[in-house]
């Protein structure tokens, strides 16, 4: 897939003089982009650069570097004619003690539209829209989510770090959600199986109502991190966590496609945008959709069931 890009000189008149002393290099690939901004002004603080919502991957006295996925940093996707375009804004926000003015510069990558890519107004006969195959993952992590857990035993009241993700490859950007999770003492759920509800009601972290469990701030749209406080259910036994993972159109969130947790003294909050926390108002009742077509129709996303475990919760005080 061949990529090309356009760089307009400046979008703000205030930036015109400043860009004389700067240079931007852009390297577009099918899944990622590298932006290197080289600055000639000694008074500029390159840590103040942002690509959409992302901080620089690295920076020095003269360069700010971003190496990011199109699924991150709030890239905008546009299909026009024979091209699939990803666009964003490189911004510089000057600090109060800086002599440099704030400005914005466009970042655009365009690709020849794949022949088997369909815009969402169509309904082709396959389970997901876009290009590529979705692969879901769920795993126990170490305390800072930087790698896999070294142990599957957790003390009662400690936190169990869990990360779910979806590998999207060249698929259109999707948001990873956990629609439902329950704990059980068996690797397969049966109708009569005793369960402990963790996430229910279409994305409500119900366990956070009575514990310190919470969703961690999202690092990537394709990942979801959960700090689950170890519970008494299945104490001392093997415990399996059964979840329904959903990869969903990020522009299609509603009361049935969301990630909500309960924050003490604040109530239910939406992980991805606090301003829209009213989507979580149904978490104490019944979250229903007004849409007649649901996720199984494949119109806006895809779901996958997964099992995590076994893990063991112990009571060190007994």
PDB file of N, CA and C in Angstrom, residues 177-280:
ATOM      1  N   UNK A 177     -13.978  -2.416  24.519  1.00  0.00           N
ATOM      2  CA  UNK A 177     -14.824  -2.321  25.705  1.00  0.00           C
ATOM      3  C   UNK A 177     -14.999  -3.698  26.320  1.00  0.00           C
ATOM      4  N   UNK A 178     -15.293  -3.728  27.615  1.00  0.00           N
ATOM      5  CA  UNK A 178     -15.693  -4.953  28.299  1.00  0.00           C
ATOM      6  C   UNK A 178     -17.180  -4.820  28.614  1.00  0.00           C
ATOM      7  N   UNK A 179     -17.980  -5.603  27.928  1.00  0.00           N
ATOM      8  CA  UNK A 179     -19.423  -5.486  28.113  1.00  0.00           C
ATOM      9  C   UNK A 179     -19.901  -6.223  29.354  1.00  0.00           C
ATOM     10  N   UNK A 180     -19.264  -7.346  29.659  1.00  0.00           N
ATOM     11  CA  UNK A 180     -19.689  -8.150  30.806  1.00  0.00           C
ATOM     12  C   UNK A 180     -18.530  -9.001  31.294  1.00  0.00           C
ATOM     13  N   UNK A 181     -18.353  -9.099  32.605  1.00  0.00           N
ATOM     14  CA  UNK A 181     -17.366  -9.999  33.203  1.00  0.00           C
ATOM     15  C   UNK A 181     -17.939 -10.576  34.491  1.00  0.00           C
ATOM     16  N   UNK A 182     -17.798 -11.879  34.675  1.00  0.00           N
ATOM     17  CA  UNK A 182     -18.187 -12.526  35.927  1.00  0.00           C
ATOM     18  C   UNK A 182     -17.069 -13.473  36.347  1.00  0.00           C
ATOM     19  N   UNK A 183     -16.936 -13.670  37.650  1.00  0.00           N
ATOM     20  CA  UNK A 183     -15.986 -14.646  38.177  1.00  0.00           C
ATOM     21  C   UNK A 183     -16.737 -15.936  38.497  1.00  0.00           C
ATOM     22  N   UNK A 184     -16.096 -17.051  38.207  1.00  0.00           N
ATOM     23  CA  UNK A 184     -16.668 -18.363  38.508  1.00  0.00           C
ATOM     24  C   UNK A 184     -15.526 -19.292  38.911  1.00  0.00           C
ATOM     25  N   UNK A 185     -15.861 -20.422  39.490  1.00  0.00           N
ATOM     26  CA  UNK A 185     -14.846 -21.389  39.901  1.00  0.00           C
ATOM     27  C   UNK A 185     -14.688 -22.508  38.882  1.00  0.00           C
ATOM     28  N   UNK A 186     -15.241 -22.322  37.696  1.00  0.00           N
ATOM     29  CA  UNK A 186     -15.125 -23.318  36.627  1.00  0.00           C
ATOM     30  C   UNK A 186     -14.697 -22.626  35.341  1.00  0.00           C
ATOM     31  N   UNK A 187     -13.923 -23.311  34.481  1.00  0.00           N
ATOM     32  CA  UNK A 187     -13.480 -22.697  33.221  1.00  0.00           C
ATOM     33  C   UNK A 187     -14.601 -22.553  32.201  1.00  0.00           C
ATOM     34  N   UNK A 188     -15.713 -23.250  32.407  1.00  0.00           N
ATOM     35  CA  UNK A 188     -16.877 -23.122  31.544  1.00  0.00           C
ATOM     36  C   UNK A 188     -18.085 -22.761  32.386  1.00  0.00           C
ATOM     37  N   UNK A 189     -18.864 -21.808  31.895  1.00  0.00           N
ATOM     38  CA  UNK A 189     -20.044 -21.389  32.640  1.00  0.00           C
ATOM     39  C   UNK A 189     -21.225 -22.298  32.336  1.00  0.00           C
ATOM     40  N   UNK A 190     -21.913 -22.701  33.393  1.00  0.00           N
ATOM     41  CA  UNK A 190     -23.132 -23.477  33.266  1.00  0.00           C
ATOM     42  C   UNK A 190     -24.288 -22.647  33.836  1.00  0.00           C
ATOM     43  N   UNK A 191     -25.530 -22.937  33.428  1.00  0.00           N
ATOM     44  CA  UNK A 191     -26.666 -22.161  33.947  1.00  0.00           C
ATOM     45  C   UNK A 191     -26.744 -22.133  35.464  1.00  0.00           C
ATOM     46  N   UNK A 192     -26.294 -23.227  36.091  1.00  0.00           N
ATOM     47  CA  UNK A 192     -26.380 -23.302  37.544  1.00  0.00           C
ATOM     48  C   UNK A 192     -25.094 -22.846  38.240  1.00  0.00           C
ATOM     49  N   UNK A 193     -24.098 -22.397  37.478  1.00  0.00           N
ATOM     50  CA  UNK A 193     -22.814 -22.008  38.070  1.00  0.00           C
ATOM     51  C   UNK A 193     -22.969 -20.771  38.949  1.00  0.00           C
ATOM     52  N   UNK A 194     -22.480 -20.820  40.210  1.00  0.00           N
ATOM     53  CA  UNK A 194     -22.439 -19.597  41.032  1.00  0.00           C
ATOM     54  C   UNK A 194     -21.437 -18.629  40.417  1.00  0.00           C
ATOM     55  N   UNK A 195     -21.784 -17.358  40.333  1.00  0.00           N
ATOM     56  CA  UNK A 195     -20.892 -16.367  39.733  1.00  0.00           C
ATOM     57  C   UNK A 195     -20.846 -15.121  40.596  1.00  0.00           C
ATOM     58  N   UNK A 196     -19.771 -14.371  40.428  1.00  0.00           N
ATOM     59  CA  UNK A 196     -19.605 -13.086  41.093  1.00  0.00           C
ATOM     60  C   UNK A 196     -19.560 -12.020  40.003  1.00  0.00           C
ATOM     61  N   UNK A 197     -20.549 -11.109  39.937  1.00  0.00           N
ATOM     62  CA  UNK A 197     -20.567 -10.109  38.861  1.00  0.00           C
ATOM     63  C   UNK A 197     -19.484  -9.044  39.052  1.00  0.00           C
ATOM     64  N   UNK A 198     -18.742  -8.791  37.998  1.00  0.00           N
ATOM     65  CA  UNK A 198     -17.694  -7.771  38.010  1.00  0.00           C
ATOM     66  C   UNK A 198     -18.105  -6.595  37.131  1.00  0.00           C
ATOM     67  N   UNK A 199     -18.420  -6.893  35.880  1.00  0.00           N
ATOM     68  CA  UNK A 199     -18.936  -5.899  34.941  1.00  0.00           C
ATOM     69  C   UNK A 199     -20.276  -6.407  34.425  1.00  0.00           C
ATOM     70  N   UNK A 200     -21.282  -5.581  34.467  1.00  0.00           N
ATOM     71  CA  UNK A 200     -22.627  -5.980  34.043  1.00  0.00           C
ATOM     72  C   UNK A 200     -23.331  -4.782  33.428  1.00  0.00           C
ATOM     73  N   UNK A 201     -24.569  -5.001  33.001  1.00  0.00           N
ATOM     74  CA  UNK A 201     -25.409  -3.905  32.512  1.00  0.00           C
ATOM     75  C   UNK A 201     -24.731  -3.130  31.385  1.00  0.00           C
ATOM     76  N   UNK A 202     -24.137  -3.882  30.448  1.00  0.00           N
ATOM     77  CA  UNK A 202     -23.548  -3.282  29.238  1.00  0.00           C
ATOM     78  C   UNK A 202     -22.396  -2.325  29.534  1.00  0.00           C
ATOM     79  N   UNK A 203     -21.415  -2.781  30.324  1.00  0.00           N
ATOM     80  CA  UNK A 203     -20.211  -1.985  30.519  1.00  0.00           C
ATOM     81  C   UNK A 203     -20.086  -1.263  31.839  1.00  0.00           C
ATOM     82  N   UNK A 204     -20.943  -1.578  32.827  1.00  0.00           N
ATOM     83  CA  UNK A 204     -20.852  -0.949  34.151  1.00  0.00           C
ATOM     84  C   UNK A 204     -19.988  -1.814  35.075  1.00  0.00           C
ATOM     85  N   UNK A 205     -18.928  -1.250  35.608  1.00  0.00           N
ATOM     86  CA  UNK A 205     -18.068  -1.968  36.554  1.00  0.00           C
ATOM     87  C   UNK A 205     -18.777  -1.987  37.914  1.00  0.00           C
ATOM     88  N   UNK A 206     -19.711  -2.911  38.061  1.00  0.00           N
ATOM     89  CA  UNK A 206     -20.560  -2.944  39.253  1.00  0.00           C
ATOM     90  C   UNK A 206     -19.755  -3.238  40.509  1.00  0.00           C
ATOM     91  N   UNK A 207     -18.630  -3.938  40.361  1.00  0.00           N
ATOM     92  CA  UNK A 207     -17.799  -4.235  41.532  1.00  0.00           C
ATOM     93  C   UNK A 207     -17.228  -2.964  42.146  1.00  0.00           C
ATOM     94  N   UNK A 208     -17.099  -1.880  41.356  1.00  0.00           N
ATOM     95  CA  UNK A 208     -16.550  -0.632  41.890  1.00  0.00           C
ATOM     96  C   UNK A 208     -17.507   0.042  42.863  1.00  0.00           C
ATOM     97  N   UNK A 209     -18.765  -0.386  42.895  1.00  0.00           N
ATOM     98  CA  UNK A 209     -19.747   0.138  43.840  1.00  0.00           C
ATOM     99  C   UNK A 209     -19.368  -0.181  45.282  1.00  0.00           C
ATOM    100  N   UNK A 210     -18.743  -1.340  45.477  1.00  0.00           N
ATOM    101  CA  UNK A 210     -18.466  -1.818  46.832  1.00  0.00           C
ATOM    102  C   UNK A 210     -16.983  -2.052  47.090  1.00  0.00           C
ATOM    103  N   UNK A 211     -16.137  -1.639  46.168  1.00  0.00           N
ATOM    104  CA  UNK A 211     -14.702  -1.889  46.333  1.00  0.00           C
ATOM    105  C   UNK A 211     -13.913  -0.755  45.697  1.00  0.00           C
ATOM    106  N   UNK A 212     -12.615  -0.931  45.632  1.00  0.00           N
ATOM    107  CA  UNK A 212     -11.757   0.064  44.988  1.00  0.00           C
ATOM    108  C   UNK A 212     -11.478  -0.253  43.535  1.00  0.00           C
ATOM    109  N   UNK A 213     -12.190  -1.204  42.951  1.00  0.00           N
ATOM    110  CA  UNK A 213     -11.977  -1.555  41.547  1.00  0.00           C
ATOM    111  C   UNK A 213     -12.227  -0.348  40.648  1.00  0.00           C
ATOM    112  N   UNK A 214     -11.461  -0.245  39.567  1.00  0.00           N
ATOM    113  CA  UNK A 214     -11.609   0.900  38.669  1.00  0.00           C
ATOM    114  C   UNK A 214     -10.979   0.596  37.317  1.00  0.00           C
ATOM    115  N   UNK A 215     -11.442   1.316  36.300  1.00  0.00           N
ATOM    116  CA  UNK A 215     -10.765   1.331  35.010  1.00  0.00           C
ATOM    117  C   UNK A 215      -9.624   2.334  35.096  1.00  0.00           C
ATOM    118  N   UNK A 216      -8.466   1.955  34.589  1.00  0.00           N
ATOM    119  CA  UNK A 216      -7.345   2.879  34.544  1.00  0.00           C
ATOM    120  C   UNK A 216      -7.484   3.793  33.322  1.00  0.00           C
ATOM    121  N   UNK A 217      -6.883   4.996  33.371  1.00  0.00           N
ATOM    122  CA  UNK A 217      -6.953   5.887  32.200  1.00  0.00           C
ATOM    123  C   UNK A 217      -6.493   5.164  30.942  1.00  0.00           C
ATOM    124  N   UNK A 218      -7.239   5.332  29.874  1.00  0.00           N
ATOM    125  CA  UNK A 218      -6.958   4.596  28.648  1.00  0.00           C
ATOM    126  C   UNK A 218      -5.688   5.120  27.978  1.00  0.00           C
ATOM    127  N   UNK A 219      -4.785   4.213  27.631  1.00  0.00           N
ATOM    128  CA  UNK A 219      -3.559   4.566  26.928  1.00  0.00           C
ATOM    129  C   UNK A 219      -3.722   4.438  25.415  1.00  0.00           C
ATOM    130  N   UNK A 220      -4.503   3.458  24.997  1.00  0.00           N
ATOM    131  CA  UNK A 220      -4.785   3.234  23.581  1.00  0.00           C
ATOM    132  C   UNK A 220      -6.257   2.900  23.431  1.00  0.00           C
ATOM    133  N   UNK A 221      -6.834   3.291  22.309  1.00  0.00           N
ATOM    134  CA  UNK A 221      -8.237   2.958  22.084  1.00  0.00           C
ATOM    135  C   UNK A 221      -8.445   1.458  21.978  1.00  0.00           C
ATOM    136  N   UNK A 222      -7.405   0.736  21.574  1.00  0.00           N
ATOM    137  CA  UNK A 222      -7.513  -0.706  21.381  1.00  0.00           C
ATOM    138  C   UNK A 222      -7.246  -1.495  22.663  1.00  0.00           C
ATOM    139  N   UNK A 223      -7.021  -0.813  23.787  1.00  0.00           N
ATOM    140  CA  UNK A 223      -6.733  -1.489  25.051  1.00  0.00           C
ATOM    141  C   UNK A 223      -7.631  -0.957  26.166  1.00  0.00           C
ATOM    142  N   UNK A 224      -7.876  -1.813  27.151  1.00  0.00           N
ATOM    143  CA  UNK A 224      -8.631  -1.402  28.336  1.00  0.00           C
ATOM    144  C   UNK A 224      -7.967  -2.042  29.549  1.00  0.00           C
ATOM    145  N   UNK A 225      -7.584  -1.210  30.524  1.00  0.00           N
ATOM    146  CA  UNK A 225      -6.910  -1.689  31.727  1.00  0.00           C
ATOM    147  C   UNK A 225      -7.857  -1.618  32.916  1.00  0.00           C
ATOM    148  N   UNK A 226      -7.920  -2.699  33.655  1.00  0.00           N
ATOM    149  CA  UNK A 226      -8.811  -2.807  34.802  1.00  0.00           C
ATOM    150  C   UNK A 226      -8.015  -3.187  36.043  1.00  0.00           C
ATOM    151  N   UNK A 227      -8.134  -2.385  37.097  1.00  0.00           N
ATOM    152  CA  UNK A 227      -7.581  -2.740  38.409  1.00  0.00           C
ATOM    153  C   UNK A 227      -8.732  -3.303  39.230  1.00  0.00           C
ATOM    154  N   UNK A 228      -8.738  -4.618  39.389  1.00  0.00           N
ATOM    155  CA  UNK A 228      -9.828  -5.319  40.071  1.00  0.00           C
ATOM    156  C   UNK A 228      -9.386  -5.679  41.485  1.00  0.00           C
ATOM    157  N   UNK A 229     -10.111  -5.194  42.484  1.00  0.00           N
ATOM    158  CA  UNK A 229      -9.747  -5.501  43.862  1.00  0.00           C
ATOM    159  C   UNK A 229     -10.167  -6.931  44.192  1.00  0.00           C
ATOM    160  N   UNK A 230      -9.218  -7.709  44.688  1.00  0.00           N
ATOM    161  CA  UNK A 230      -9.459  -9.129  44.962  1.00  0.00           C
ATOM    162  C   UNK A 230     -10.599  -9.308  45.957  1.00  0.00           C
ATOM    163  N   UNK A 231     -11.533 -10.218  45.636  1.00  0.00           N
ATOM    164  CA  UNK A 231     -12.787 -10.398  46.365  1.00  0.00           C
ATOM    165  C   UNK A 231     -12.799 -11.747  47.098  1.00  0.00           C
ATOM    166  N   UNK A 232     -13.832 -11.945  47.916  1.00  0.00           N
ATOM    167  CA  UNK A 232     -13.933 -13.168  48.707  1.00  0.00           C
ATOM    168  C   UNK A 232     -14.511 -14.352  47.930  1.00  0.00           C
ATOM    169  N   UNK A 233     -15.168 -14.068  46.821  1.00  0.00           N
ATOM    170  CA  UNK A 233     -15.768 -15.152  46.052  1.00  0.00           C
ATOM    171  C   UNK A 233     -14.686 -16.151  45.619  1.00  0.00           C
ATOM    172  N   UNK A 234     -14.930 -17.438  45.863  1.00  0.00           N
ATOM    173  CA  UNK A 234     -13.984 -18.471  45.470  1.00  0.00           C
ATOM    174  C   UNK A 234     -12.677 -18.422  46.226  1.00  0.00           C
ATOM    175  N   UNK A 235     -12.703 -17.848  47.424  1.00  0.00           N
ATOM    176  CA  UNK A 235     -11.477 -17.679  48.212  1.00  0.00           C
ATOM    177  C   UNK A 235     -10.759 -19.009  48.384  1.00  0.00           C
ATOM    178  N   UNK A 236      -9.488 -19.039  48.004  1.00  0.00           N
ATOM    179  CA  UNK A 236      -8.678 -20.245  48.138  1.00  0.00           C
ATOM    180  C   UNK A 236      -8.875 -21.264  47.031  1.00  0.00           C
ATOM    181  N   UNK A 237      -9.819 -21.018  46.133  1.00  0.00           N
ATOM    182  CA  UNK A 237     -10.064 -21.932  45.019  1.00  0.00           C
ATOM    183  C   UNK A 237      -9.518 -21.340  43.720  1.00  0.00           C
ATOM    184  N   UNK A 238      -9.521 -22.168  42.678  1.00  0.00           N
ATOM    185  CA  UNK A 238      -9.204 -21.640  41.361  1.00  0.00           C
ATOM    186  C   UNK A 238     -10.383 -20.800  40.870  1.00  0.00           C
ATOM    187  N   UNK A 239     -10.091 -19.592  40.408  1.00  0.00           N
ATOM    188  CA  UNK A 239     -11.134 -18.676  39.938  1.00  0.00           C
ATOM    189  C   UNK A 239     -10.864 -18.352  38.465  1.00  0.00           C
ATOM    190  N   UNK A 240     -11.925 -18.337  37.676  1.00  0.00           N
ATOM    191  CA  UNK A 240     -11.847 -17.977  36.267  1.00  0.00           C
ATOM    192  C   UNK A 240     -12.728 -16.744  36.032  1.00  0.00           C
ATOM    193  N   UNK A 241     -12.226 -15.815  35.237  1.00  0.00           N
ATOM    194  CA  UNK A 241     -12.983 -14.610  34.925  1.00  0.00           C
ATOM    195  C   UNK A 241     -13.458 -14.707  33.471  1.00  0.00           C
ATOM    196  N   UNK A 242     -14.756 -14.734  33.307  1.00  0.00           N
ATOM    197  CA  UNK A 242     -15.387 -14.875  31.994  1.00  0.00           C
ATOM    198  C   UNK A 242     -15.851 -13.502  31.531  1.00  0.00           C
ATOM    199  N   UNK A 243     -15.401 -13.078  30.360  1.00  0.00           N
ATOM    200  CA  UNK A 243     -15.718 -11.738  29.872  1.00  0.00           C
ATOM    201  C   UNK A 243     -16.238 -11.771  28.438  1.00  0.00           C
ATOM    202  N   UNK A 244     -17.019 -10.757  28.123  1.00  0.00           N
ATOM    203  CA  UNK A 244     -17.416 -10.487  26.745  1.00  0.00           C
ATOM    204  C   UNK A 244     -16.730  -9.197  26.323  1.00  0.00           C
ATOM    205  N   UNK A 245     -15.798  -9.315  25.357  1.00  0.00           N
ATOM    206  CA  UNK A 245     -15.051  -8.173  24.856  1.00  0.00           C
ATOM    207  C   UNK A 245     -15.730  -7.652  23.602  1.00  0.00           C
ATOM    208  N   UNK A 246     -15.739  -6.341  23.464  1.00  0.00           N
ATOM    209  CA  UNK A 246     -16.399  -5.711  22.320  1.00  0.00           C
ATOM    210  C   UNK A 246     -15.462  -4.687  21.692  1.00  0.00           C
ATOM    211  N   UNK A 247     -15.255  -4.788  20.386  1.00  0.00           N
ATOM    212  CA  UNK A 247     -14.551  -3.750  19.633  1.00  0.00           C
ATOM    213  C   UNK A 247     -15.609  -2.970  18.883  1.00  0.00           C
ATOM    214  N   UNK A 248     -15.693  -1.665  19.154  1.00  0.00           N
ATOM    215  CA  UNK A 248     -16.852  -0.887  18.726  1.00  0.00           C
ATOM    216  C   UNK A 248     -16.435   0.419  18.070  1.00  0.00           C
ATOM    217  N   UNK A 249     -17.274   0.918  17.219  1.00  0.00           N
ATOM    218  CA  UNK A 249     -17.070   2.216  16.584  1.00  0.00           C
ATOM    219  C   UNK A 249     -16.963   3.293  17.670  1.00  0.00           C
ATOM    220  N   UNK A 250     -15.826   4.008  17.769  1.00  0.00           N
ATOM    221  CA  UNK A 250     -15.672   5.006  18.854  1.00  0.00           C
ATOM    222  C   UNK A 250     -16.663   6.154  18.757  1.00  0.00           C
ATOM    223  N   UNK A 251     -17.284   6.341  17.593  1.00  0.00           N
ATOM    224  CA  UNK A 251     -18.279   7.399  17.453  1.00  0.00           C
ATOM    225  C   UNK A 251     -19.690   6.902  17.743  1.00  0.00           C
ATOM    226  N   UNK A 252     -19.816   5.640  18.170  1.00  0.00           N
ATOM    227  CA  UNK A 252     -21.137   5.066  18.383  1.00  0.00           C
ATOM    228  C   UNK A 252     -21.418   4.683  19.816  1.00  0.00           C
ATOM    229  N   UNK A 253     -20.802   5.370  20.782  1.00  0.00           N
ATOM    230  CA  UNK A 253     -21.039   5.052  22.181  1.00  0.00           C
ATOM    231  C   UNK A 253     -22.448   5.464  22.593  1.00  0.00           C
ATOM    232  N   UNK A 254     -23.081   4.628  23.402  1.00  0.00           N
ATOM    233  CA  UNK A 254     -24.371   4.966  23.991  1.00  0.00           C
ATOM    234  C   UNK A 254     -24.475   4.207  25.305  1.00  0.00           C
ATOM    235  N   UNK A 255     -25.657   4.127  25.879  1.00  0.00           N
ATOM    236  CA  UNK A 255     -25.815   3.501  27.192  1.00  0.00           C
ATOM    237  C   UNK A 255     -25.547   2.004  27.176  1.00  0.00           C
ATOM    238  N   UNK A 256     -25.455   1.405  25.993  1.00  0.00           N
ATOM    239  CA  UNK A 256     -25.150  -0.032  25.929  1.00  0.00           C
ATOM    240  C   UNK A 256     -23.740  -0.313  25.434  1.00  0.00           C
ATOM    241  N   UNK A 257     -23.007   0.695  25.044  1.00  0.00           N
ATOM    242  CA  UNK A 257     -21.624   0.545  24.577  1.00  0.00           C
ATOM    243  C   UNK A 257     -20.793   1.605  25.269  1.00  0.00           C
ATOM    244  N   UNK A 258     -20.213   1.222  26.409  1.00  0.00           N
ATOM    245  CA  UNK A 258     -19.566   2.212  27.263  1.00  0.00           C
ATOM    246  C   UNK A 258     -18.639   1.505  28.234  1.00  0.00           C
ATOM    247  N   UNK A 259     -17.831   2.268  28.956  1.00  0.00           N
ATOM    248  CA  UNK A 259     -17.023   1.771  30.068  1.00  0.00           C
ATOM    249  C   UNK A 259     -17.231   2.734  31.226  1.00  0.00           C
ATOM    250  N   UNK A 260     -17.959   2.290  32.256  1.00  0.00           N
ATOM    251  CA  UNK A 260     -18.310   3.143  33.395  1.00  0.00           C
ATOM    252  C   UNK A 260     -17.809   2.521  34.697  1.00  0.00           C
ATOM    253  N   UNK A 261     -17.305   3.350  35.591  1.00  0.00           N
ATOM    254  CA  UNK A 261     -16.972   2.882  36.931  1.00  0.00           C
ATOM    255  C   UNK A 261     -17.485   3.890  37.957  1.00  0.00           C
ATOM    256  N   UNK A 262     -17.650   3.407  39.182  1.00  0.00           N
ATOM    257  CA  UNK A 262     -18.235   4.228  40.241  1.00  0.00           C
ATOM    258  C   UNK A 262     -17.113   4.881  41.035  1.00  0.00           C
ATOM    259  N   UNK A 263     -17.153   6.200  41.104  1.00  0.00           N
ATOM    260  CA  UNK A 263     -16.148   6.965  41.838  1.00  0.00           C
ATOM    261  C   UNK A 263     -16.797   7.503  43.100  1.00  0.00           C
ATOM    262  N   UNK A 264     -16.232   7.153  44.237  1.00  0.00           N
ATOM    263  CA  UNK A 264     -16.812   7.580  45.512  1.00  0.00           C
ATOM    264  C   UNK A 264     -16.950   9.098  45.555  1.00  0.00           C
ATOM    265  N   UNK A 265     -18.090   9.576  46.025  1.00  0.00           N
ATOM    266  CA  UNK A 265     -18.434  10.991  46.166  1.00  0.00           C
ATOM    267  C   UNK A 265     -18.714  11.683  44.837  1.00  0.00           C
ATOM    268  N   UNK A 266     -18.581  10.951  43.723  1.00  0.00           N
ATOM    269  CA  UNK A 266     -18.895  11.535  42.420  1.00  0.00           C
ATOM    270  C   UNK A 266     -19.959  10.750  41.673  1.00  0.00           C
ATOM    271  N   UNK A 267     -20.047   9.462  41.941  1.00  0.00           N
ATOM    272  CA  UNK A 267     -21.017   8.635  41.237  1.00  0.00           C
ATOM    273  C   UNK A 267     -20.417   7.964  40.020  1.00  0.00           C
ATOM    274  N   UNK A 268     -21.280   7.535  39.099  1.00  0.00           N
ATOM    275  CA  UNK A 268     -20.832   6.822  37.907  1.00  0.00           C
ATOM    276  C   UNK A 268     -20.169   7.786  36.927  1.00  0.00           C
ATOM    277  N   UNK A 269     -19.001   7.373  36.398  1.00  0.00           N
ATOM    278  CA  UNK A 269     -18.272   8.194  35.441  1.00  0.00           C
ATOM    279  C   UNK A 269     -17.930   7.375  34.210  1.00  0.00           C
ATOM    280  N   UNK A 270     -18.020   8.013  33.052  1.00  0.00           N
ATOM    281  CA  UNK A 270     -17.632   7.396  31.789  1.00  0.00           C
ATOM    282  C   UNK A 270     -16.125   7.501  31.627  1.00  0.00           C
ATOM    283  N   UNK A 271     -15.466   6.388  31.392  1.00  0.00           N
ATOM    284  CA  UNK A 271     -14.012   6.373  31.301  1.00  0.00           C
ATOM    285  C   UNK A 271     -13.497   7.283  30.195  1.00  0.00           C
ATOM    286  N   UNK A 272     -14.096   7.219  29.021  1.00  0.00           N
ATOM    287  CA  UNK A 272     -13.501   7.852  27.850  1.00  0.00           C
ATOM    288  C   UNK A 272     -13.851   9.320  27.677  1.00  0.00           C
ATOM    289  N   UNK A 273     -14.854   9.805  28.385  1.00  0.00           N
ATOM    290  CA  UNK A 273     -15.171  11.233  28.316  1.00  0.00           C
ATOM    291  C   UNK A 273     -16.092  11.572  29.475  1.00  0.00           C
ATOM    292  N   UNK A 274     -15.533  12.167  30.517  1.00  0.00           N
ATOM    293  CA  UNK A 274     -16.299  12.474  31.726  1.00  0.00           C
ATOM    294  C   UNK A 274     -17.524  13.334  31.412  1.00  0.00           C
ATOM    295  N   UNK A 275     -17.411  14.175  30.383  1.00  0.00           N
ATOM    296  CA  UNK A 275     -18.512  15.086  30.056  1.00  0.00           C
ATOM    297  C   UNK A 275     -19.773  14.339  29.630  1.00  0.00           C
ATOM    298  N   UNK A 276     -19.618  13.079  29.197  1.00  0.00           N
ATOM    299  CA  UNK A 276     -20.767  12.297  28.748  1.00  0.00           C
ATOM    300  C   UNK A 276     -21.126  11.196  29.754  1.00  0.00           C
ATOM    301  N   UNK A 277     -20.851  11.450  31.011  1.00  0.00           N
ATOM    302  CA  UNK A 277     -21.112  10.445  32.051  1.00  0.00           C
ATOM    303  C   UNK A 277     -22.595  10.138  32.230  1.00  0.00           C
ATOM    304  N   UNK A 278     -23.471  10.940  31.618  1.00  0.00           N
ATOM    305  CA  UNK A 278     -24.898  10.619  31.685  1.00  0.00           C
ATOM    306  C   UNK A 278     -25.202   9.283  31.014  1.00  0.00           C
ATOM    307  N   UNK A 279     -24.299   8.801  30.147  1.00  0.00           N
ATOM    308  CA  UNK A 279     -24.474   7.476  29.555  1.00  0.00           C
ATOM    309  C   UNK A 279     -24.432   6.387  30.622  1.00  0.00           C
ATOM    310  N   UNK A 280     -23.868   6.723  31.797  1.00  0.00           N
ATOM    311  CA  UNK A 280     -23.745   5.757  32.886  1.00  0.00           C
ATOM    312  C   UNK A 280     -24.916   5.814  33.861  1.00  0.00           C
TER     313      UNK A 280
END
